[in-house]
Amino acid sequence: MTELAENPLLVGLGPRRTPEPCVLVVFGASGDLTRRKIFPALYSLACRHLLPERFAVVGVARSDWSDDEFRERMEHAVREFGRDDFKQEVWDWLAEGTRYLSTDFADESGENRLGALLNELDEERGTRGNRVYYLAVPPQAMETVVTALGKRRSTQGWTRLIVEKPFGHDLESARRLTQRISRHFAEEEVFRIDHYLGKETVQNMLALRFANGIFEPIWNRQFIDHIQITVAESLGIEGRAGYYEEAGAIRDIFQNHLLQLVALTAMEPPIDFTADSVRNEKVKVLKAMHTPGPKHVVRGQYGPGYIEGKPVPGYREEEGVAPGSMTDTYVAAKLFVDNWRWADTPFYVRTGKRLPRRETTIGIQFKRAPHPPFEESATEELRPNLLLVHVQPDEGVSLAIGAKVPGQGMKIRTVHMDFMYGGAFRTELPEAYERLLLDAMLGDQTLFTRSDEVEEQWALVDAIVAAWKRDQPAFPNYAAGTWGPAAADDLVHRDGRNWLRP
């Protein structure tokens, strides 16, 4: 084996934050996630010498491929989806430790062959029995794989389990899955992945609040009028009708991404930035969030329309979708966090498919300045101060302030102070999966959700869905390429407010 320490790519490099030797086993390796995210992320980590010196990857799936065929497919994936220029020597090092096993998840003989392959890699690659199992499998296969892995786990080395969302379909199924996992794996070995938490700008929310003395004193109901969080997608369901018909927007995005963004925005300062300290504060927010009433939740489904000038079909016209489907593709809600910091401060959240553009933003709207002396000279363009965090696609932070218009007289209007990651740091932002894969190998759970977080999120969603069962909305109720149903605008207009338009 060619040791990475002997690789010329490492010459001149100082100490790095690298994990211990290990094998990454990806279940469901023939799927899109492995091709678009996991292997490009591994390649980027290899480019930066952040993978362990002794490392191997095993892809496990039903597709009948050889090792070489799997490597070839993953090389094409890295060339197509990787953010770094392709370097043959980096790929050759990663490919050298890459294997593939064709088997059914519930096949005992396949389990035996996987165990033998992992033992072989321990000898060949020096991975010391350390395992990271990545479950990129359908929800219905998860319990089967977890049980098989638990029964055969080795006493040598450590084991970590990365579980892709969705973690259950509702509170009951999430608890059942947690119980099944806990029979074989301790909570500190389980990494429930939410890729939004790996985004640099989401993590920057913590730095923005707790590393800057100007924000924390005003980060409360006394100074903030309301908060808006938008997770907008211009894409449709992209051939995932089987999953989406069961999940809808409320389980696909609202239950995890949106509620996590609320928790990060509203949380109290942790005593330190260890995993449990951060997650303890997020759980407190989720526990303090009461179930919104029917008037405070809007659901929608897109009909035919236009995205960037091109016609697109309605949801019910998508392949695999029932003609009379009542699945939600849009959810907006007015949430309240009932604690001392946020009492009576609304959190307006929304997510939807086939909206005009892909955009994830967190908007902190401050209250108007009390009795400004130049109120009569303010132009119509003067708005309250707004701190806008751009999570994607144009990562950065913008602060709207009032400023005098040049010239005679005291004319005031809103201007923007912008910080963009690309311009400030002159470096390309890492993909979320790079950070999350590396953290899982290091055993750092800070950016992964804990079981009690997941249960609190599902409890809120289950209560909303239970209320929905009592009525049948008229779907579709918004055209593709618009910002959602009219009822979503009414949700904020009733309070004398408007949605922020990107």
C-alpha positions as a printed NumPy array, in Angstrom:
array([[  0.   ,   0.   ,   0.   ],
       [  1.209,   3.516,  -0.748],
       [  1.205,   5.392,   2.56 ],
       [ -0.312,   8.857,   2.302],
       [  2.537,  10.074,   4.532],
       [  4.914,   9.085,   1.716],
       [  2.795,  10.809,  -0.899],
       [  4.533,  13.846,  -2.476],
       [  1.276,  15.77 ,  -1.993],
       [  2.059,  15.938,   1.744],
       [  5.539,  17.434,   1.467],
       [  5.848,  20.624,   3.511],
       [  2.502,  20.32 ,   5.265],
       [  2.261,  20.887,   8.992],
       [ -0.036,  19.098,  11.455],
       [ -3.586,  18.66 ,  10.253],
       [ -6.921,  17.88 ,  11.903],
       [ -7.161,  14.358,  10.528],
       [ -9.148,  11.391,  11.834],
       [ -7.802,   8.054,  12.999],
       [ -7.462,   5.257,  10.405],
       [-10.874,   3.912,   9.391],
       [-13.059,   2.336,   6.721],
       [-16.08 ,   4.257,   5.424],
       [-18.83 ,   1.821,   4.376],
       [-21.571,   3.405,   2.252],
       [-24.813,   1.423,   2.084],
       [-26.842,   2.437,  -0.977],
       [-23.657,   3.319,  -2.869],
       [-25.287,   3.056,  -6.293],
       [-27.605,   6.003,  -5.548],
       [-27.411,   9.645,  -6.517],
       [-26.263,  10.771,  -3.064],
       [-23.021,   8.801,  -3.333],
       [-22.381,  10.05 ,  -6.85 ],
       [-23.289,  13.715,  -6.359],
       [-22.224,  14.343,  -2.764],
       [-20.296,  11.643,  -0.911],
       [-17.49 ,  10.838,  -3.353],
       [-16.967,  14.451,  -4.49 ],
       [-16.719,  15.354,  -0.784],
       [-14.206,  12.556,  -0.117],
       [-12.144,  13.704,  -3.095],
       [-12.108,  17.306,  -1.802],
       [-11.   ,  16.081,   1.629],
       [ -8.259,  14.022,  -0.042],
       [ -7.115,  17.115,  -1.972],
       [ -6.675,  18.935,   1.349],
       [ -5.036,  15.934,   3.073],
       [ -7.805,  15.778,   5.657],
       [ -8.496,  12.06 ,   5.296],
       [ -6.536,   9.633,   7.475],
       [ -3.325,   8.207,   6.104],
       [ -4.775,   4.707,   6.367],
       [ -8.218,   4.896,   4.839],
       [-10.582,   2.803,   2.739],
       [-14.063,   3.122,   1.239],
       [-16.488,   0.261,   0.632],
       [-19.587,   0.803,  -1.478],
       [-22.464,  -1.603,  -0.776],
       [-25.528,  -1.854,  -3.041],
       [-27.616,  -4.266,  -5.098],
       [-26.205,  -3.2  ,  -8.488],
       [-24.022,  -5.873, -10.024],
       [-20.743,  -3.959, -10.367],
       [-17.103,  -4.901,  -9.976],
       [-14.548,  -2.908,  -7.981],
       [-13.175,  -1.378, -11.178],
       [-16.617,  -0.468, -12.489],
       [-17.502,   1.233,  -9.215],
       [-14.211,   3.162,  -9.218],
       [-14.801,   4.245, -12.814],
       [-18.317,   5.473, -12.017],
       [-17.086,   7.384,  -8.989],
       [-14.256,   8.944, -10.991],
       [-16.817,  10.257, -13.487],
       [-18.876,  11.559, -10.541],
       [-15.886,  13.416,  -9.083],
       [-15.062,  14.935, -12.461],
       [-18.686,  16.044, -12.933],
       [-19.684,  17.173,  -9.439],
       [-16.426,  17.861,  -7.597],
       [-15.603,  21.468,  -6.709],
       [-11.862,  20.955,  -7.186],
       [ -9.865,  20.522, -10.357],
       [ -9.326,  16.84 , -11.04 ],
       [ -5.851,  15.636, -10.087],
       [ -5.032,  12.119, -11.173],
       [ -2.605,  11.45 ,  -8.31 ],
       [ -5.224,  12.388,  -5.698],
       [ -7.847,  10.202,  -7.326],
       [ -5.417,   7.294,  -7.672],
       [ -4.734,   7.408,  -3.92 ],
       [ -8.46 ,   7.449,  -3.081],
       [ -9.302,   4.766,  -5.664],
       [ -6.568,   2.472,  -4.353],
       [ -8.522,   1.989,  -1.135],
       [-11.976,   1.8  ,  -2.758],
       [-13.905,  -1.466,  -2.96 ],
       [-17.441,  -2.48 ,  -3.935],
       [-19.712,  -5.254,  -2.706],
       [-22.898,  -6.259,  -4.524],
       [-25.442,  -7.633,  -2.082],
       [-28.962,  -7.301,  -0.783],
       [-29.214,  -5.487,   2.54 ],
       [-31.026,  -8.431,   4.143],
       [-28.767, -11.146,   2.693],
       [-26.873, -13.068,   5.394],
       [-24.251, -14.32 ,   2.95 ],
       [-23.692, -10.7  ,   1.892],
       [-23.19 ,  -9.756,   5.535],
       [-20.543, -12.473,   5.811],
       [-18.782, -11.246,   2.665],
       [-18.818,  -7.662,   3.937],
       [-17.296,  -8.752,   7.244],
       [-14.56 , -10.668,   5.438],
       [-13.832,  -7.686,   3.169],
       [-13.544,  -5.305,   6.126],
       [-11.141,  -7.658,   7.908],
       [ -9.101,  -7.876,   4.729],
       [ -8.931,  -4.072,   4.512],
       [ -7.824,  -3.879,   8.151],
       [ -4.814,  -5.995,   7.194],
       [ -4.161,  -4.365,   3.839],
       [ -4.843,  -0.713,   4.705],
       [ -4.097,  -0.685,   8.429],
       [ -7.565,   0.598,   9.403],
       [ -7.491,  -1.052,  12.869],
       [-11.129,  -2.165,  12.929],
       [-12.458,   1.407,  12.971],
       [-15.726,   1.713,  11.025],
       [-17.944,   4.538,   9.798],
       [-21.189,   3.146,   8.378],
       [-23.121,   5.557,   6.161],
       [-26.794,   4.584,   5.71 ],
       [-27.794,   6.196,   2.411],
       [-30.691,   3.755,   2.093],
       [-34.491,   4.049,   1.869],
       [-36.213,   4.484,   5.259],
       [-37.784,   1.031,   5.07 ],
       [-34.325,  -0.598,   4.78 ],
       [-32.755,   1.297,   7.669],
       [-33.855,  -0.951,  10.533],
       [-32.716,  -4.056,   8.641],
       [-29.224,  -2.671,   8.048],
       [-28.88 ,  -1.355,  11.609],
       [-29.833,  -4.733,  13.088],
       [-27.389,  -6.605,  10.831],
       [-24.542,  -4.232,  11.667],
       [-25.299,  -4.353,  15.374],
       [-25.247,  -8.126,  15.539],
       [-21.886,  -8.313,  13.79 ],
       [-20.064,  -5.31 ,  15.234],
       [-16.5  ,  -6.03 ,  16.246],
       [-14.985,  -5.384,  19.644],
       [-11.877,  -4.095,  17.889],
       [-11.757,  -0.381,  17.094],
       [-14.623,   2.116,  17.214],
       [-17.878,   2.216,  15.248],
       [-19.923,   5.22 ,  14.071],
       [-23.242,   5.243,  12.27 ],
       [-24.251,   8.059,   9.898],
       [-28.006,   8.062,   9.298],
       [-29.459,  10.057,   6.396],
       [-32.78 ,  11.832,   6.713],
       [-35.636,  11.191,   6.972],
       [-35.182,   9.787,  10.474],
       [-38.584,   8.172,  10.696],
       [-41.884,   9.253,   9.156],
       [-43.49 ,  10.543,  12.356],
       [-42.811,  10.609,  16.092],
       [-43.745,   6.955,  16.608],
       [-41.518,   5.642,  13.809],
       [-38.633,   7.925,  14.876],
       [-38.825,   6.555,  18.42 ],
       [-38.972,   2.992,  17.097],
       [-35.884,   3.572,  14.951],
       [-34.056,   5.172,  17.884],
       [-34.902,   2.163,  20.068],
       [-33.689,  -0.231,  17.367],
       [-30.424,   1.663,  16.962],
       [-29.883,   1.987,  20.724],
       [-29.899,  -1.799,  21.112],
       [-26.577,  -1.932,  19.289],
       [-25.135,   1.613,  19.242],
       [-24.681,   4.245,  21.943],
       [-26.017,   7.76 ,  21.279],
       [-22.465,   9.1  ,  20.931],
       [-21.935,   6.641,  18.061],
       [-24.96 ,   7.845,  16.061],
       [-24.68 ,  10.764,  13.617],
       [-28.07 ,  11.865,  12.259],
       [-27.147,  13.966,   9.271],
       [-28.862,  17.197,   8.229],
       [-26.732,  18.665,   5.462],
       [-28.014,  22.189,   6.155],
       [-26.078,  22.163,   9.428],
       [-22.875,  21.608,   7.454],
       [-23.254,  24.802,   5.439],
       [-20.737,  27.476,   6.354],
       [-23.326,  30.24 ,   6.591],
       [-25.52 ,  28.208,   8.946],
       [-22.508,  27.672,  11.197],
       [-21.713,  31.369,  10.828],
       [-24.954,  32.166,  12.686],
       [-23.168,  31.042,  15.858],
       [-20.121,  33.187,  15.101],
       [-22.276,  36.163,  14.114],
       [-24.181,  36.102,  17.396],
       [-21.619,  34.991,  19.928],
       [-18.356,  36.441,  18.554],
       [-19.722,  39.972,  18.113],
       [-20.598,  42.05 ,  21.15 ],
       [-22.886,  44.333,  19.135],
       [-25.486,  41.66 ,  18.37 ],
       [-26.142,  39.643,  21.515],
       [-27.518,  42.585,  23.604],
       [-30.163,  43.302,  20.949],
       [-30.92 ,  39.68 ,  19.98 ],
       [-34.274,  39.56 ,  21.763],
       [-37.94 ,  40.606,  21.742],
       [-37.133,  44.133,  22.939],
       [-35.304,  45.04 ,  19.732],
       [-36.4  ,  42.455,  17.148],
       [-39.83 ,  42.835,  15.556],
       [-39.937,  39.407,  13.908],
       [-37.805,  36.78 ,  12.149],
       [-38.346,  35.269,   8.696],
       [-36.757,  32.065,   7.415],
       [-37.197,  31.014,   3.785],
       [-36.069,  27.746,   2.176],
       [-37.114,  28.11 ,  -1.475],
       [-36.456,  25.659,  -4.295],
       [-37.075,  26.248,  -7.98 ],
       [-36.879,  22.525,  -8.756],
       [-39.796,  20.111,  -8.687],
       [-39.635,  16.625,  -7.2  ],
       [-36.993,  15.428,  -9.697],
       [-38.378,  11.904, -10.175],
       [-38.773,  11.254,  -6.415],
       [-42.542,  10.82 ,  -6.457],
       [-42.375,   7.589,  -4.445],
       [-40.693,   9.375,  -1.553],
       [-42.327,  12.763,  -1.903],
       [-45.896,  11.459,  -2.012],
       [-45.291,  10.034,   1.465],
       [-43.298,  12.951,   2.844],
       [-44.467,  16.242,   1.362],
       [-42.753,  19.534,   2.126],
       [-43.535,  19.332,   5.839],
       [-41.529,  16.117,   6.322],
       [-38.937,  16.759,   3.611],
       [-37.818,  20.249,   4.674],
       [-39.95 ,  21.718,   7.474],
       [-39.388,  18.944,  10.03 ],
       [-35.614,  19.089,   9.789],
       [-33.973,  21.979,   7.888],
       [-36.436,  24.727,   8.8  ],
       [-36.835,  23.834,  12.463],
       [-33.068,  23.487,  12.831],
       [-32.596,  26.981,  11.4  ],
       [-35.169,  28.3  ,  13.88 ],
       [-33.352,  26.575,  16.747],
       [-29.942,  27.964,  15.74 ],
       [-31.36 ,  31.469,  15.378],
       [-33.232,  31.442,  18.688],
       [-30.915,  29.425,  20.962],
       [-29.286,  30.805,  24.107],
       [-25.482,  31.094,  24.296],
       [-24.042,  27.646,  25.11 ],
       [-21.51 ,  27.365,  27.948],
       [-19.012,  26.105,  25.347],
       [-19.093,  24.808,  21.789],
       [-18.974,  21.118,  22.548],
       [-21.598,  18.977,  20.849],
       [-23.856,  18.464,  23.857],
       [-23.721,  22.103,  24.983],
       [-24.845,  23.371,  21.571],
       [-27.507,  20.697,  21.168],
       [-28.836,  21.249,  24.691],
       [-29.644,  24.849,  23.806],
       [-31.319,  23.854,  20.534],
       [-33.519,  21.341,  22.353],
       [-34.643,  24.061,  24.771],
       [-35.851,  26.145,  21.817],
       [-37.738,  23.209,  20.303],
       [-39.383,  22.415,  23.646],
       [-40.456,  26.064,  24.021],
       [-42.096,  26.148,  20.594],
       [-45.858,  25.692,  20.858],
       [-47.961,  24.086,  18.143],
       [-49.307,  26.714,  15.729],
       [-53.092,  26.841,  15.322],
       [-54.783,  26.196,  11.951],
       [-54.826,  29.925,  11.141],
       [-51.074,  30.065,  11.584],
       [-50.178,  27.301,   9.092],
       [-50.591,  27.379,   5.304],
       [-50.021,  24.476,   2.944],
       [-49.884,  24.557,  -0.799],
       [-49.309,  22.535,  -3.942],
       [-47.92 ,  23.91 ,  -7.181],
       [-49.777,  23.831, -10.451],
       [-48.406,  24.378, -13.972],
       [-46.388,  27.533, -14.48 ],
       [-43.1  ,  28.98 , -15.634],
       [-39.601,  28.826, -14.125],
       [-37.092,  31.194, -15.73 ],
       [-39.43 ,  31.593, -18.683],
       [-39.796,  27.855, -19.345],
       [-43.106,  25.993, -18.842],
       [-43.113,  23.328, -16.121],
       [-45.857,  20.84 , -15.143],
       [-47.952,  20.972, -11.994],
       [-47.25 ,  18.553,  -9.158],
       [-50.164,  16.284, -10.087],
       [-48.739,  16.034, -13.614],
       [-45.355,  14.788, -12.403],
       [-44.507,  11.158, -13.18 ],
       [-45.612,   8.814, -10.383],
       [-47.899,  11.341,  -8.672],
       [-51.577,  10.446,  -8.158],
       [-53.907,  12.667, -10.26 ],
       [-55.8  ,  13.801,  -7.169],
       [-52.8  ,  13.935,  -4.826],
       [-53.214,  16.087,  -1.697],
       [-49.489,  16.144,  -0.94 ],
       [-48.134,  19.508,   0.178],
       [-45.254,  21.036,  -1.79 ],
       [-45.354,  24.287,   0.197],
       [-45.656,  25.049,   3.906],
       [-45.652,  28.405,   5.675],
       [-46.158,  28.889,   9.395],
       [-46.131,  31.49 ,  12.123],
       [-44.248,  30.051,  15.086],
       [-43.641,  31.301,  18.611],
       [-40.85 ,  30.384,  21.022],
       [-42.345,  30.786,  24.476],
       [-39.365,  31.806,  26.569],
       [-38.065,  34.986,  28.168],
       [-35.999,  36.06 ,  25.137],
       [-38.602,  35.559,  22.414],
       [-42.073,  35.829,  24.006],
       [-44.603,  37.239,  21.482],
       [-41.957,  37.537,  18.719],
       [-43.229,  35.729,  15.607],
       [-40.995,  33.463,  13.536],
       [-42.43 ,  33.347,  10.   ],
       [-41.099,  30.309,   8.149],
       [-41.81 ,  28.973,   4.671],
       [-40.538,  26.344,   2.291],
       [-41.724,  25.315,  -1.137],
       [-40.928,  23.722,  -4.452],
       [-41.23 ,  25.38 ,  -7.852],
       [-40.755,  28.843,  -6.375],
       [-39.106,  31.524,  -8.563],
       [-35.565,  30.792,  -7.431],
       [-33.408,  28.689,  -5.129],
       [-32.865,  30.753,  -2.005],
       [-32.331,  30.086,   1.694],
       [-32.299,  33.159,   3.927],
       [-32.685,  34.072,   7.595],
       [-34.035,  37.597,   8.038],
       [-33.898,  39.344,  11.424],
       [-36.202,  42.374,  11.216],
       [-35.517,  44.962,  13.937],
       [-38.111,  47.32 ,  15.344],
       [-38.387,  50.828,  13.971],
       [-36.353,  53.509,  15.689],
       [-38.595,  55.307,  18.215],
       [-39.636,  58.797,  17.093],
       [-36.865,  59.559,  14.564],
       [-36.405,  63.378,  14.373],
       [-36.211,  63.179,  10.565],
       [-39.401,  61.134,  10.147],
       [-40.954,  63.674,   7.776],
       [-37.849,  63.729,   5.575],
       [-37.563,  59.943,   5.273],
       [-38.229,  58.608,   1.79 ],
       [-40.583,  55.716,   1.091],
       [-37.475,  53.579,   0.672],
       [-36.563,  53.868,   4.363],
       [-37.345,  50.579,   6.098],
       [-36.552,  49.198,   9.545],
       [-33.079,  47.721,  10.048],
       [-32.783,  44.214,   8.672],
       [-30.017,  41.669,   9.187],
       [-30.227,  39.142,   6.343],
       [-28.178,  35.936,   6.403],
       [-27.86 ,  34.386,   2.931],
       [-27.408,  30.639,   3.452],
       [-27.505,  29.795,  -0.272],
       [-26.743,  30.289,  -3.065],
       [-24.904,  33.617,  -2.564],
       [-23.461,  33.029,   0.893],
       [-23.056,  36.143,   3.012],
       [-24.618,  38.633,   5.407],
       [-26.343,  41.934,   4.628],
       [-27.311,  44.698,   7.073],
       [-29.875,  47.306,   5.995],
       [-29.442,  50.725,   7.635],
       [-30.809,  54.227,   7.097],
       [-28.45 ,  56.778,   5.473],
       [-28.688,  60.345,   4.222],
       [-29.119,  60.811,   0.479],
       [-26.308,  63.055,  -0.876],
       [-27.39 ,  66.635,  -1.59 ],
       [-29.223,  69.393,   0.199],
       [-31.791,  68.623,   2.856],
       [-32.111,  65.628,   5.145],
       [-33.444,  62.855,   2.927],
       [-33.038,  59.368,   4.427],
       [-33.278,  56.031,   2.672],
       [-32.188,  52.422,   3.246],
       [-28.743,  51.25 ,   2.106],
       [-27.038,  47.896,   2.538],
       [-23.765,  46.879,   4.12 ],
       [-22.843,  43.563,   2.508],
       [-20.391,  40.848,   3.461],
       [-19.979,  38.072,   0.898],
       [-17.937,  34.988,   1.734],
       [-16.296,  34.73 ,  -1.68 ],
       [-15.101,  38.343,  -1.641],
       [-13.971,  38.439,   1.997],
       [-12.075,  35.16 ,   2.171],
       [-11.212,  34.712,  -1.512],
       [-11.753,  31.009,  -1.25 ],
       [-14.455,  28.647,  -2.39 ],
       [-16.722,  27.452,   0.404],
       [-16.51 ,  23.752,   1.223],
       [-19.521,  21.607,   0.522],
       [-21.594,  20.676,   3.559],
       [-20.866,  16.962,   3.138],
       [-17.125,  17.58 ,   3.391],
       [-17.482,  19.046,   6.872],
       [-20.039,  16.462,   7.999],
       [-18.102,  13.428,   6.756],
       [-14.927,  14.714,   8.371],
       [-16.686,  15.451,  11.666],
       [-18.215,  11.963,  11.739],
       [-14.772,  10.404,  11.26 ],
       [-13.454,  12.642,  14.055],
       [-16.376,  11.772,  16.325],
       [-17.562,  15.395,  16.57 ],
       [-21.387,  15.429,  16.847],
       [-21.877,  19.215,  17.069],
       [-23.474,  19.505,  13.62 ],
       [-25.576,  16.344,  13.917],
       [-29.012,  16.093,  15.51 ],
       [-29.594,  14.227,  18.749],
       [-32.502,  11.858,  19.356],
       [-34.37 ,  14.288,  21.626],
       [-34.058,  17.03 ,  18.952],
       [-35.565,  14.722,  16.371],
       [-38.441,  13.762,  18.664],
       [-39.301,  17.377,  19.48 ],
       [-39.347,  18.221,  15.77 ],
       [-41.601,  15.276,  14.972],
       [-43.963,  16.108,  17.84 ],
       [-44.558,  19.557,  16.337],
       [-45.011,  18.195,  12.806],
       [-47.367,  15.414,  13.946],
       [-49.609,  17.984,  15.652],
       [-49.76 ,  20.089,  12.479],
       [-50.468,  17.075,  10.249],
       [-53.205,  15.854,  12.627],
       [-54.981,  19.194,  12.228],
       [-54.667,  18.95 ,   8.438],
       [-56.612,  15.698,   8.368],
       [-59.746,  17.615,   9.263],
       [-59.851,  19.654,   6.046],
       [-59.239,  19.197,   2.326],
       [-57.716,  22.297,   0.67 ],
       [-58.29 ,  23.169,  -2.976],
       [-55.092,  22.   ,  -4.668],
       [-53.218,  23.201,  -6.633],
       [-53.308,  26.651,  -5.083],
       [-50.212,  28.346,  -6.485],
       [-48.644,  28.44 ,  -9.919],
       [-45.08 ,  27.226, -10.422],
       [-42.775,  30.231, -10.574],
       [-44.7  ,  32.251,  -7.955],
       [-43.928,  32.692,  -4.255],
       [-46.667,  30.381,  -3.014],
       [-50.408,  30.517,  -2.268],
       [-52.19 ,  33.782,  -1.503],
       [-52.979,  32.484,   1.995],
       [-49.254,  32.604,   2.796],
       [-49.22 ,  36.333,   2.055],
       [-52.329,  36.77 ,   4.21 ],
       [-50.487,  35.017,   7.048],
       [-48.073,  37.947,   7.394],
       [-50.349,  40.7  ,   6.04 ],
       [-52.746,  40.131,   8.944],
       [-49.939,  41.289,  11.22 ],
       [-49.145,  44.33 ,   9.071],
       [-45.991,  42.71 ,   7.67 ],
       [-44.739,  41.381,   4.329],
       [-42.568,  38.506,   3.246],
       [-39.021,  39.509,   2.35 ],
       [-38.458,  39.182,  -1.384],
       [-34.961,  37.956,  -2.317]])
